[in-house]
Amino acid sequence: IRNSIIIPHGINNRFLCPPRPPRTIEDCTSSEPFRIIYVSSIHKYKNQWHVIDGIAQLRDRTGWPLILELVGPPDDPFSVRRLQAAIGQHDPENEWAHYIGSVPFDQLHNFYMKADLGLFASSCENMPNILLETMGMGLPVASSNKQPMPEILMDTGKYFDPESPNDISYTVESLIVDPQLRLQLSNSSYSLVSQYSWKRCVSETFSFISKSSRQ
């Protein structure tokens, strides 16, 4: 297409935190569990119930002390009911699958800081800023294999079918058992996310407008 350009969004500097030394699963306990975070609105294409199914499988298979925190606004009532049903089925005592709900944007980075692993299970996106935030917070990422997530994350994460709890389970397991892989991927994704700045977005936008107006 003539007179077109792809200009990526940026992320807030609060979501830039160098990767931290990874914990081994052997070091995790019921009082200091391994924390997985998935930030996204609750909607049918976000697949939170499949994530709960997958993490439940992983907990049952390994006995690991895993916590899943789901953060995001309850945008779709049907999807919220489906999410609540999945939690009720797999964690009726509310021991490990926690739906936090909406979090003020200026506090969101604090939730990432407590996590050991970021997860993003959306089936479709335009520009997934949440994925960029997870990368920028220095977390290793298990991601949906649907585009545009691989275009953004490239080879710095591990991918799964977001509609397959089994695939989610084994992909997350492959990251948890290998702390060096987690560190390698988080270092790579943190470096990759540096190109997504609002300064660059503004500069390239006005440059394109200026050039286009002279044609």
Coordinates of N, CA and C in Angstrom, one line a residue:
I1 N 0.9 -1.2 0.0 CA 0.0 0.0 0.0 C 0.9 1.2 0.0
R2 N 0.6 2.1 -0.9 CA 1.4 3.4 -1.0 C 1.1 4.3 0.2
N3 N 2.0 5.1 0.6 CA 1.9 6.0 1.7 C 1.4 5.4 3.0
S4 N 2.0 4.3 3.3 CA 1.6 3.6 4.6 C 2.9 3.2 5.3
I5 N 2.8 3.1 6.6 CA 3.9 2.7 7.4 C 3.4 2.0 8.7
I6 N 4.1 1.1 9.2 CA 3.8 0.5 10.5 C 4.6 1.2 11.6
I7 N 3.8 1.8 12.5 CA 4.4 2.5 13.6 C 3.9 1.8 14.9
P8 N 4.8 1.1 15.7 CA 4.3 0.5 16.9 C 4.0 1.4 18.0
H9 N 3.1 1.0 18.9 CA 2.9 1.7 20.1 C 4.1 1.7 21.0
G10 N 4.1 2.5 22.1 CA 5.1 2.4 23.1 C 4.5 1.9 24.4
I11 N 5.3 1.7 25.5 CA 4.8 1.4 26.8 C 5.3 2.4 27.8
N12 N 4.6 2.5 28.9 CA 5.0 3.4 30.0 C 6.3 2.9 30.6
N13 N 7.1 3.8 31.0 CA 8.4 3.5 31.6 C 8.3 2.7 32.9
R14 N 7.1 2.8 33.5 CA 6.9 2.0 34.8 C 6.9 0.5 34.5
F15 N 6.7 0.1 33.2 CA 6.8 -1.3 32.9 C 8.1 -1.7 32.3
L16 N 9.2 -1.1 32.7 CA 10.5 -1.4 32.4 C 11.3 -1.8 33.6
C17 N 11.5 -3.1 33.8 CA 12.2 -3.6 34.9 C 13.1 -4.8 34.5
P18 N 14.4 -4.6 34.7 CA 15.3 -5.7 34.2 C 15.0 -7.1 34.8
P19 N 15.2 -8.1 34.1 CA 14.9 -9.5 34.6 C 15.6 -9.8 35.9
R20 N 14.9 -10.5 36.8 CA 15.4 -10.8 38.1 C 15.9 -12.3 38.1
P21 N 16.8 -12.7 38.9 CA 17.3 -14.1 39.0 C 16.1 -15.0 39.2
P22 N 16.0 -16.0 38.3 CA 14.8 -16.9 38.4 C 14.9 -17.8 39.6
R23 N 13.7 -18.1 40.2 CA 13.7 -19.1 41.3 C 13.5 -20.5 40.7
T24 N 14.0 -21.5 41.3 CA 13.8 -22.9 40.9 C 12.5 -23.3 41.6
I25 N 11.8 -24.2 40.9 CA 10.5 -24.7 41.5 C 10.8 -25.4 42.8
E26 N 12.0 -26.0 43.0 CA 12.3 -26.7 44.2 C 12.4 -25.7 45.4
D27 N 12.7 -24.4 45.1 CA 12.7 -23.4 46.1 C 11.4 -22.9 46.5
C28 N 10.3 -23.2 45.8 CA 9.0 -22.7 46.0 C 8.3 -23.6 47.0
T29 N 7.5 -22.9 47.8 CA 6.7 -23.6 48.9 C 5.3 -23.1 48.9
S30 N 4.4 -23.7 49.7 CA 3.0 -23.2 49.8 C 3.0 -21.8 50.3
S31 N 3.9 -21.4 51.1 CA 4.0 -20.0 51.6 C 4.7 -19.1 50.7
E32 N 5.5 -19.6 49.8 CA 6.2 -18.8 48.8 C 6.1 -19.5 47.4
P33 N 4.8 -19.5 46.9 CA 4.6 -20.3 45.7 C 5.1 -19.6 44.4
F34 N 5.2 -20.4 43.4 CA 5.5 -19.9 42.0 C 4.3 -19.2 41.5
R35 N 4.5 -18.0 41.1 CA 3.4 -17.1 40.7 C 3.3 -16.9 39.2
I36 N 2.2 -17.2 38.6 CA 1.9 -17.0 37.2 C 0.9 -15.9 37.1
I37 N 1.1 -14.9 36.2 CA 0.2 -13.8 36.1 C -0.3 -13.7 34.6
Y38 N -1.6 -13.5 34.5 CA -2.2 -13.2 33.2 C -3.0 -12.0 33.3
V39 N -2.6 -10.9 32.7 CA -3.3 -9.6 32.7 C -4.1 -9.5 31.4
S40 N -5.4 -9.3 31.5 CA -6.2 -9.1 30.4 C -7.7 -8.9 30.8
S41 N -8.4 -8.2 30.0 CA -9.9 -8.2 30.3 C -10.5 -9.5 30.1
I42 N -11.6 -9.8 30.8 CA -12.2 -11.1 30.7 C -13.2 -11.1 29.5
H43 N -12.8 -11.8 28.5 CA -13.6 -11.8 27.3 C -13.4 -13.2 26.6
K44 N -14.3 -13.5 25.7 CA -14.4 -14.9 25.2 C -13.1 -15.2 24.4
Y45 N -12.4 -14.3 23.8 CA -11.2 -14.6 23.0 C -10.0 -14.5 23.9
K46 N -10.1 -14.3 25.2 CA -8.9 -14.2 26.1 C -8.6 -15.5 26.7
N47 N -9.6 -16.5 26.7 CA -9.4 -17.9 27.1 C -8.9 -18.1 28.5
Q48 N -9.4 -17.3 29.5 CA -8.9 -17.5 30.9 C -9.3 -18.8 31.4
W49 N -10.5 -19.4 31.0 CA -10.9 -20.7 31.5 C -10.0 -21.8 31.0
H50 N -9.5 -21.7 29.8 CA -8.6 -22.7 29.3 C -7.3 -22.6 30.1
V51 N -6.9 -21.4 30.5 CA -5.7 -21.2 31.3 C -5.8 -21.9 32.7
I52 N -7.0 -21.7 33.3 CA -7.3 -22.3 34.6 C -7.2 -23.8 34.4
D53 N -7.9 -24.4 33.4 CA -7.8 -25.8 33.1 C -6.4 -26.3 33.0
G54 N -5.6 -25.6 32.2 CA -4.2 -26.0 32.0 C -3.4 -26.0 33.2
I55 N -3.5 -24.9 34.0 CA -2.7 -24.8 35.3 C -3.2 -25.9 36.3
A56 N -4.5 -26.2 36.3 CA -5.0 -27.2 37.2 C -4.4 -28.6 36.8
Q57 N -4.3 -28.8 35.5 CA -3.6 -30.1 35.0 C -2.2 -30.1 35.5
L58 N -1.5 -29.0 35.4 CA -0.1 -29.0 35.8 C 0.1 -29.2 37.3
R59 N -0.8 -28.5 38.1 CA -0.7 -28.7 39.5 C -1.0 -30.2 39.9
D60 N -2.0 -30.8 39.3 CA -2.3 -32.2 39.6 C -1.2 -33.1 39.2
R61 N -0.6 -32.8 38.0 CA 0.5 -33.7 37.5 C 1.8 -33.7 38.3
T62 N 2.1 -32.5 38.8 CA 3.4 -32.3 39.4 C 3.4 -32.1 40.9
G63 N 2.2 -31.6 41.4 CA 2.2 -31.3 42.9 C 2.9 -30.0 43.2
W64 N 3.2 -29.2 42.2 CA 4.0 -27.9 42.4 C 3.1 -26.9 43.1
P65 N 3.6 -26.0 44.0 CA 2.9 -24.9 44.6 C 2.8 -23.8 43.6
L66 N 1.8 -23.8 42.8 CA 1.6 -22.7 41.8 C 0.4 -21.9 42.1
I67 N 0.5 -20.6 41.9 CA -0.5 -19.6 42.0 C -0.8 -19.0 40.7
L68 N -2.0 -18.9 40.3 CA -2.4 -18.2 39.0 C -3.2 -16.9 39.4
E69 N -2.7 -15.8 39.0 CA -3.4 -14.5 39.2 C -3.9 -13.9 37.9
L70 N -5.2 -13.7 37.8 CA -5.9 -13.2 36.7 C -6.3 -11.8 37.0
V71 N -5.7 -10.8 36.2 CA -6.0 -9.4 36.5 C -6.6 -8.8 35.3
G72 N -7.7 -8.1 35.5 CA -8.3 -7.4 34.3 C -9.8 -7.2 34.6
P73 N -10.4 -6.2 33.9 CA -11.8 -5.9 34.1 C -12.7 -6.9 33.5
P74 N -13.9 -7.1 34.2 CA -14.9 -8.1 33.8 C -15.8 -7.5 32.6
D75 N -15.2 -7.5 31.4 CA -15.9 -6.8 30.3 C -17.1 -7.5 29.8
D76 N -17.1 -8.9 29.8 CA -18.1 -9.7 29.1 C -18.8 -10.6 30.2
P77 N -20.0 -10.3 30.5 CA -20.7 -11.1 31.6 C -20.7 -12.6 31.3
F78 N -20.9 -13.0 30.1 CA -20.9 -14.5 29.8 C -19.5 -15.1 30.1
S79 N -18.5 -14.4 29.7 CA -17.1 -14.8 29.9 C -16.7 -14.8 31.4
V80 N -17.3 -13.9 32.2 CA -17.0 -13.8 33.6 C -17.7 -15.1 34.3
R81 N -18.8 -15.4 33.8 CA -19.5 -16.6 34.4 C -18.7 -17.9 34.1
R82 N -18.2 -17.9 32.8 CA -17.4 -19.1 32.4 C -16.1 -19.1 33.3
L83 N -15.5 -18.0 33.5 CA -14.3 -18.0 34.3 C -14.6 -18.4 35.8
Q84 N -15.7 -17.9 36.3 CA -16.1 -18.3 37.7 C -16.4 -19.8 37.8
A85 N -17.0 -20.3 36.7 CA -17.3 -21.8 36.7 C -16.0 -22.6 36.7
A86 N -15.0 -22.2 35.9 CA -13.8 -22.9 35.9 C -13.1 -22.8 37.2
I87 N -13.1 -21.7 37.9 CA -12.5 -21.6 39.2 C -13.3 -22.5 40.2
G88 N -14.6 -22.5 40.1 CA -15.4 -23.3 41.0 C -15.1 -24.8 40.8
Q89 N -14.9 -25.2 39.6 CA -14.6 -26.6 39.3 C -13.2 -27.0 39.8
H90 N -12.2 -26.2 39.5 CA -10.8 -26.6 39.8 C -10.3 -26.1 41.2
D91 N -10.9 -25.1 41.7 CA -10.3 -24.5 42.9 C -11.5 -23.9 43.8
P92 N -12.4 -24.8 44.2 CA -13.6 -24.3 45.0 C -13.2 -23.6 46.3
E93 N -12.0 -23.9 46.8 CA -11.6 -23.3 48.1 C -10.8 -22.0 47.8
N94 N -10.7 -21.6 46.6 CA -10.0 -20.4 46.2 C -8.5 -20.4 46.8
E95 N -7.8 -21.5 46.6 CA -6.5 -21.6 47.1 C -5.4 -21.2 46.1
W96 N -5.7 -21.3 44.8 CA -4.6 -21.0 43.9 C -5.0 -20.2 42.6
A97 N -6.3 -20.3 42.2 CA -6.7 -19.5 41.1 C -7.5 -18.3 41.5
H98 N -6.8 -17.2 41.4 CA -7.3 -15.9 41.9 C -7.6 -14.9 40.8
Y99 N -8.9 -14.5 40.8 CA -9.3 -13.5 39.9 C -9.3 -12.2 40.7
I100 N -8.3 -11.3 40.3 CA -8.1 -10.0 41.1 C -9.1 -9.0 40.6
G101 N -9.6 -9.0 39.4 CA -10.4 -8.0 38.8 C -9.6 -6.8 38.3
S102 N -10.3 -5.7 38.2 CA -9.7 -4.5 37.7 C -8.7 -3.9 38.6
V103 N -7.6 -3.4 38.1 CA -6.5 -2.8 38.9 C -6.2 -1.4 38.3
P104 N -6.1 -0.4 39.1 CA -5.7 0.9 38.6 C -4.4 0.8 37.8
F105 N -4.3 1.5 36.6 CA -3.2 1.4 35.7 C -1.9 1.8 36.4
D106 N -2.0 2.8 37.3 CA -0.7 3.2 38.0 C -0.3 2.2 39.1
Q107 N -1.0 1.1 39.3 CA -0.6 0.1 40.3 C -0.3 -1.2 39.6
L108 N -0.6 -1.3 38.3 CA -0.5 -2.6 37.7 C 0.9 -3.2 37.7
H109 N 1.9 -2.4 37.6 CA 3.3 -2.9 37.6 C 3.6 -3.6 38.9
N110 N 3.0 -3.3 40.0 CA 3.3 -3.9 41.2 C 2.9 -5.4 41.2
F111 N 1.8 -5.8 40.4 CA 1.4 -7.1 40.3 C 2.4 -7.9 39.4
Y112 N 2.9 -7.3 38.4 CA 4.0 -8.0 37.6 C 5.2 -8.3 38.4
M113 N 5.5 -7.3 39.3 CA 6.7 -7.4 40.1 C 6.7 -8.7 41.0
K114 N 5.6 -9.1 41.4 CA 5.4 -10.3 42.3 C 5.5 -11.6 41.6
A115 N 5.4 -11.6 40.2 CA 5.2 -12.8 39.4 C 6.6 -13.4 39.0
D116 N 6.5 -14.7 38.8 CA 7.7 -15.4 38.3 C 7.6 -15.7 36.8
L117 N 6.3 -15.7 36.3 CA 6.1 -16.0 34.9 C 4.9 -15.3 34.4
G118 N 5.0 -14.7 33.2 CA 3.9 -14.0 32.5 C 3.3 -14.9 31.5
L119 N 1.9 -14.9 31.4 CA 1.2 -15.7 30.5 C 0.2 -14.8 29.7
F120 N 0.1 -15.1 28.4 CA -0.8 -14.3 27.6 C -1.5 -15.2 26.6
A121 N -2.8 -15.4 26.8 CA -3.5 -16.5 26.1 C -4.6 -16.0 25.1
S122 N -4.5 -14.8 24.6 CA -5.5 -14.2 23.7 C -5.4 -14.9 22.3
S123 N -6.6 -15.1 21.7 CA -6.7 -15.7 20.4 C -6.5 -14.7 19.3
C124 N -6.7 -13.4 19.6 CA -6.5 -12.4 18.5 C -6.3 -11.0 19.2
E125 N -5.5 -10.2 18.6 CA -5.2 -8.9 19.1 C -4.8 -7.9 17.9
N126 N -4.8 -6.7 18.2 CA -4.3 -5.7 17.3 C -2.9 -5.4 17.6
M127 N -2.7 -4.6 18.7 CA -1.4 -4.3 19.2 C -1.4 -4.7 20.7
P128 N -0.9 -5.8 21.1 CA -1.0 -6.3 22.5 C -0.1 -5.6 23.4
N129 N -0.5 -4.5 23.9 CA 0.3 -3.7 24.9 C 0.6 -4.5 26.1
I130 N -0.4 -5.3 26.6 CA -0.2 -6.1 27.8 C 1.0 -7.1 27.6
L131 N 1.1 -7.7 26.4 CA 2.3 -8.5 26.1 C 3.6 -7.7 26.2
L132 N 3.6 -6.5 25.7 CA 4.8 -5.7 25.8 C 5.1 -5.4 27.2
E133 N 4.1 -5.1 28.0 CA 4.3 -4.8 29.4 C 4.9 -6.0 30.2
T134 N 4.4 -7.2 29.9 CA 4.9 -8.4 30.5 C 6.4 -8.6 30.1
M135 N 6.7 -8.4 28.9 CA 8.1 -8.4 28.4 C 9.0 -7.4 29.1
G136 N 8.4 -6.2 29.2 CA 9.2 -5.1 29.7 C 9.4 -5.2 31.2
M137 N 8.6 -6.0 31.9 CA 8.7 -6.2 33.3 C 9.7 -7.3 33.6
G138 N 10.4 -7.8 32.6 CA 11.5 -8.8 32.8 C 11.0 -10.2 33.1
L139 N 9.8 -10.5 32.7 CA 9.2 -11.8 33.0 C 9.4 -12.7 31.8
P140 N 9.7 -14.0 32.0 CA 9.7 -15.0 30.9 C 8.2 -15.1 30.5
V141 N 7.9 -15.4 29.3 CA 6.6 -15.3 28.8 C 6.2 -16.6 28.1
A142 N 5.0 -17.2 28.5 CA 4.3 -18.2 27.8 C 3.2 -17.6 27.0
S143 N 3.1 -17.7 25.7 CA 2.2 -16.9 24.9 C 1.4 -17.7 24.0
S144 N 0.2 -17.2 23.7 CA -0.6 -17.7 22.6 C 0.2 -17.7 21.3
N145 N 0.0 -18.8 20.5 CA 0.7 -18.8 19.2 C -0.1 -18.2 18.1
K146 N -1.2 -17.5 18.4 CA -1.9 -16.8 17.4 C -1.3 -15.4 17.1
Q147 N -1.4 -15.0 15.8 CA -0.8 -13.6 15.5 C -1.7 -12.6 16.1
P148 N -1.1 -11.4 16.4 CA 0.3 -11.0 16.2 C 1.3 -11.3 17.3
M149 N 0.9 -12.2 18.2 CA 1.8 -12.4 19.4 C 3.2 -12.9 18.9
P150 N 3.3 -13.9 18.0 CA 4.7 -14.2 17.6 C 5.4 -13.1 16.9
E151 N 4.7 -12.3 16.2 CA 5.3 -11.1 15.5 C 5.9 -10.2 16.5
I152 N 5.3 -10.1 17.7 CA 5.9 -9.2 18.7 C 6.9 -9.9 19.6
L153 N 6.6 -11.0 20.1 CA 7.5 -11.8 21.0 C 8.6 -12.5 20.3
M154 N 8.4 -12.8 19.0 CA 9.4 -13.5 18.2 C 9.9 -14.8 18.8
D155 N 11.2 -14.9 18.9 CA 11.8 -16.2 19.5 C 12.2 -16.0 21.0
T156 N 11.6 -15.0 21.6 CA 11.9 -14.8 23.0 C 10.9 -15.3 24.0
G157 N 10.0 -16.2 23.6 CA 9.0 -16.8 24.5 C 8.7 -18.2 24.1
K158 N 7.8 -18.8 24.8 CA 7.4 -20.2 24.4 C 5.9 -20.1 24.1
Y159 N 5.5 -20.8 23.1 CA 4.1 -20.7 22.5 C 3.2 -21.9 22.8
F160 N 1.9 -21.6 22.8 CA 0.9 -22.7 23.0 C -0.4 -22.3 22.2
D161 N -1.2 -23.3 22.0 CA -2.5 -23.1 21.4 C -3.4 -22.6 22.6
P162 N -3.9 -21.4 22.5 CA -4.7 -20.8 23.6 C -6.0 -21.5 23.9
E163 N -6.4 -22.4 23.0 CA -7.7 -23.1 23.2 C -7.4 -24.5 23.6
S164 N -6.2 -24.8 24.0 CA -5.8 -26.2 24.4 C -5.2 -26.2 25.8
P165 N -6.0 -26.5 26.8 CA -5.5 -26.6 28.2 C -4.3 -27.5 28.3
N166 N -4.2 -28.6 27.6 CA -3.1 -29.5 27.6 C -1.9 -28.8 27.1
D167 N -2.0 -28.1 26.0 CA -0.8 -27.4 25.4 C -0.3 -26.3 26.4
I168 N -1.3 -25.6 27.0 CA -0.9 -24.6 27.9 C -0.1 -25.2 29.1
S169 N -0.6 -26.3 29.6 CA 0.0 -27.0 30.7 C 1.4 -27.4 30.5
Y170 N 1.7 -28.0 29.3 CA 3.0 -28.5 29.1 C 4.0 -27.4 28.7
T171 N 3.4 -26.3 28.0 CA 4.3 -25.2 27.7 C 4.8 -24.5 29.0
V172 N 3.9 -24.3 29.9 CA 4.2 -23.6 31.2 C 5.2 -24.5 31.9
E173 N 5.0 -25.8 31.9 CA 5.9 -26.7 32.6 C 7.3 -26.6 32.0
S174 N 7.4 -26.6 30.7 CA 8.7 -26.5 30.1 C 9.5 -25.3 30.5
L175 N 8.8 -24.2 30.9 CA 9.5 -23.0 31.4 C 9.9 -23.2 32.8
I176 N 8.9 -23.7 33.6 CA 9.2 -23.8 35.1 C 10.3 -24.7 35.4
V177 N 10.5 -25.8 34.7 CA 11.5 -26.7 35.0 C 12.9 -26.3 34.6
D178 N 13.0 -25.2 33.8 CA 14.3 -24.7 33.2 C 14.5 -23.2 33.6
P179 N 15.0 -22.9 34.8 CA 15.2 -21.6 35.2 C 16.2 -20.8 34.3
Q180 N 17.2 -21.5 33.7 CA 18.1 -20.8 32.8 C 17.5 -20.4 31.5
L181 N 16.6 -21.3 31.0 CA 15.8 -20.9 29.8 C 14.9 -19.7 30.1
R182 N 14.3 -19.7 31.3 CA 13.5 -18.5 31.7 C 14.3 -17.2 31.7
L183 N 15.5 -17.3 32.2 CA 16.4 -16.1 32.3 C 16.8 -15.7 30.9
Q184 N 17.2 -16.7 30.1 CA 17.6 -16.4 28.7 C 16.5 -15.7 27.9
L185 N 15.3 -16.2 28.0 CA 14.2 -15.7 27.3 C 13.8 -14.3 27.8
S186 N 13.8 -14.1 29.1 CA 13.4 -12.8 29.7 C 14.4 -11.8 29.4
N187 N 15.7 -12.1 29.4 CA 16.7 -11.1 28.9 C 16.5 -10.7 27.5
S188 N 16.2 -11.7 26.6 CA 16.0 -11.4 25.2 C 14.8 -10.6 25.0
S189 N 13.7 -10.9 25.6 CA 12.4 -10.2 25.4 C 12.5 -8.8 26.0
Y190 N 13.3 -8.6 27.1 CA 13.5 -7.3 27.7 C 14.3 -6.4 26.7
S191 N 15.3 -7.0 26.1 CA 16.0 -6.2 25.1 C 15.1 -5.9 23.9
L192 N 14.3 -6.8 23.5 CA 13.5 -6.6 22.3 C 12.4 -5.5 22.5
V193 N 11.9 -5.4 23.7 CA 10.8 -4.4 24.0 C 11.3 -3.0 24.0
S194 N 12.7 -2.8 24.0 CA 13.2 -1.4 24.0 C 12.8 -0.6 22.8
Q195 N 12.5 -1.3 21.7 CA 12.1 -0.5 20.5 C 10.7 0.0 20.6
Y196 N 9.9 -0.4 21.6 CA 8.5 0.1 21.7 C 8.4 1.2 22.7
S197 N 8.8 2.4 22.2 CA 8.8 3.6 23.1 C 7.8 4.6 22.5
W198 N 7.2 5.4 23.4 CA 6.3 6.4 22.9 C 7.0 7.6 22.2
K199 N 8.3 7.8 22.6 CA 9.1 8.8 21.9 C 9.3 8.4 20.4
R200 N 9.6 7.1 20.2 CA 9.7 6.6 18.8 C 8.4 6.7 18.1
C201 N 7.3 6.3 18.8 CA 6.0 6.4 18.1 C 5.6 7.8 17.7
V202 N 5.9 8.8 18.6 CA 5.6 10.2 18.2 C 6.4 10.7 17.1
S203 N 7.7 10.4 17.2 CA 8.7 10.9 16.2 C 8.3 10.3 14.8
E204 N 8.1 9.0 14.7 CA 7.8 8.4 13.4 C 6.4 8.8 12.9
T205 N 5.5 9.0 13.8 CA 4.2 9.5 13.3 C 4.2 10.9 12.7
F206 N 4.9 11.8 13.4 CA 5.0 13.2 12.8 C 5.8 13.2 11.6
S207 N 6.9 12.4 11.5 CA 7.7 12.3 10.4 C 6.9 11.8 9.2
F208 N 6.1 10.8 9.4 CA 5.3 10.2 8.3 C 4.3 11.3 7.8
I209 N 3.6 12.0 8.7 CA 2.7 13.0 8.4 C 3.3 14.1 7.6
S210 N 4.5 14.5 8.0 CA 5.2 15.6 7.3 C 5.6 15.2 5.9
K211 N 6.1 13.9 5.7 CA 6.5 13.5 4.4 C 5.3 13.3 3.5
S212 N 4.2 12.8 4.1 CA 3.0 12.6 3.3 C 2.4 13.9 2.8
S213 N 2.5 14.9 3.6 CA 1.9 16.2 3.3 C 2.6 16.9 2.1
R214 N 3.9 16.5 1.9 CA 4.7 17.1 0.9 C 4.5 16.3 -0.5
Q215 N 3.9 15.2 -0.4 CA 3.7 14.4 -1.7 C 2.5 14.9 -2.5

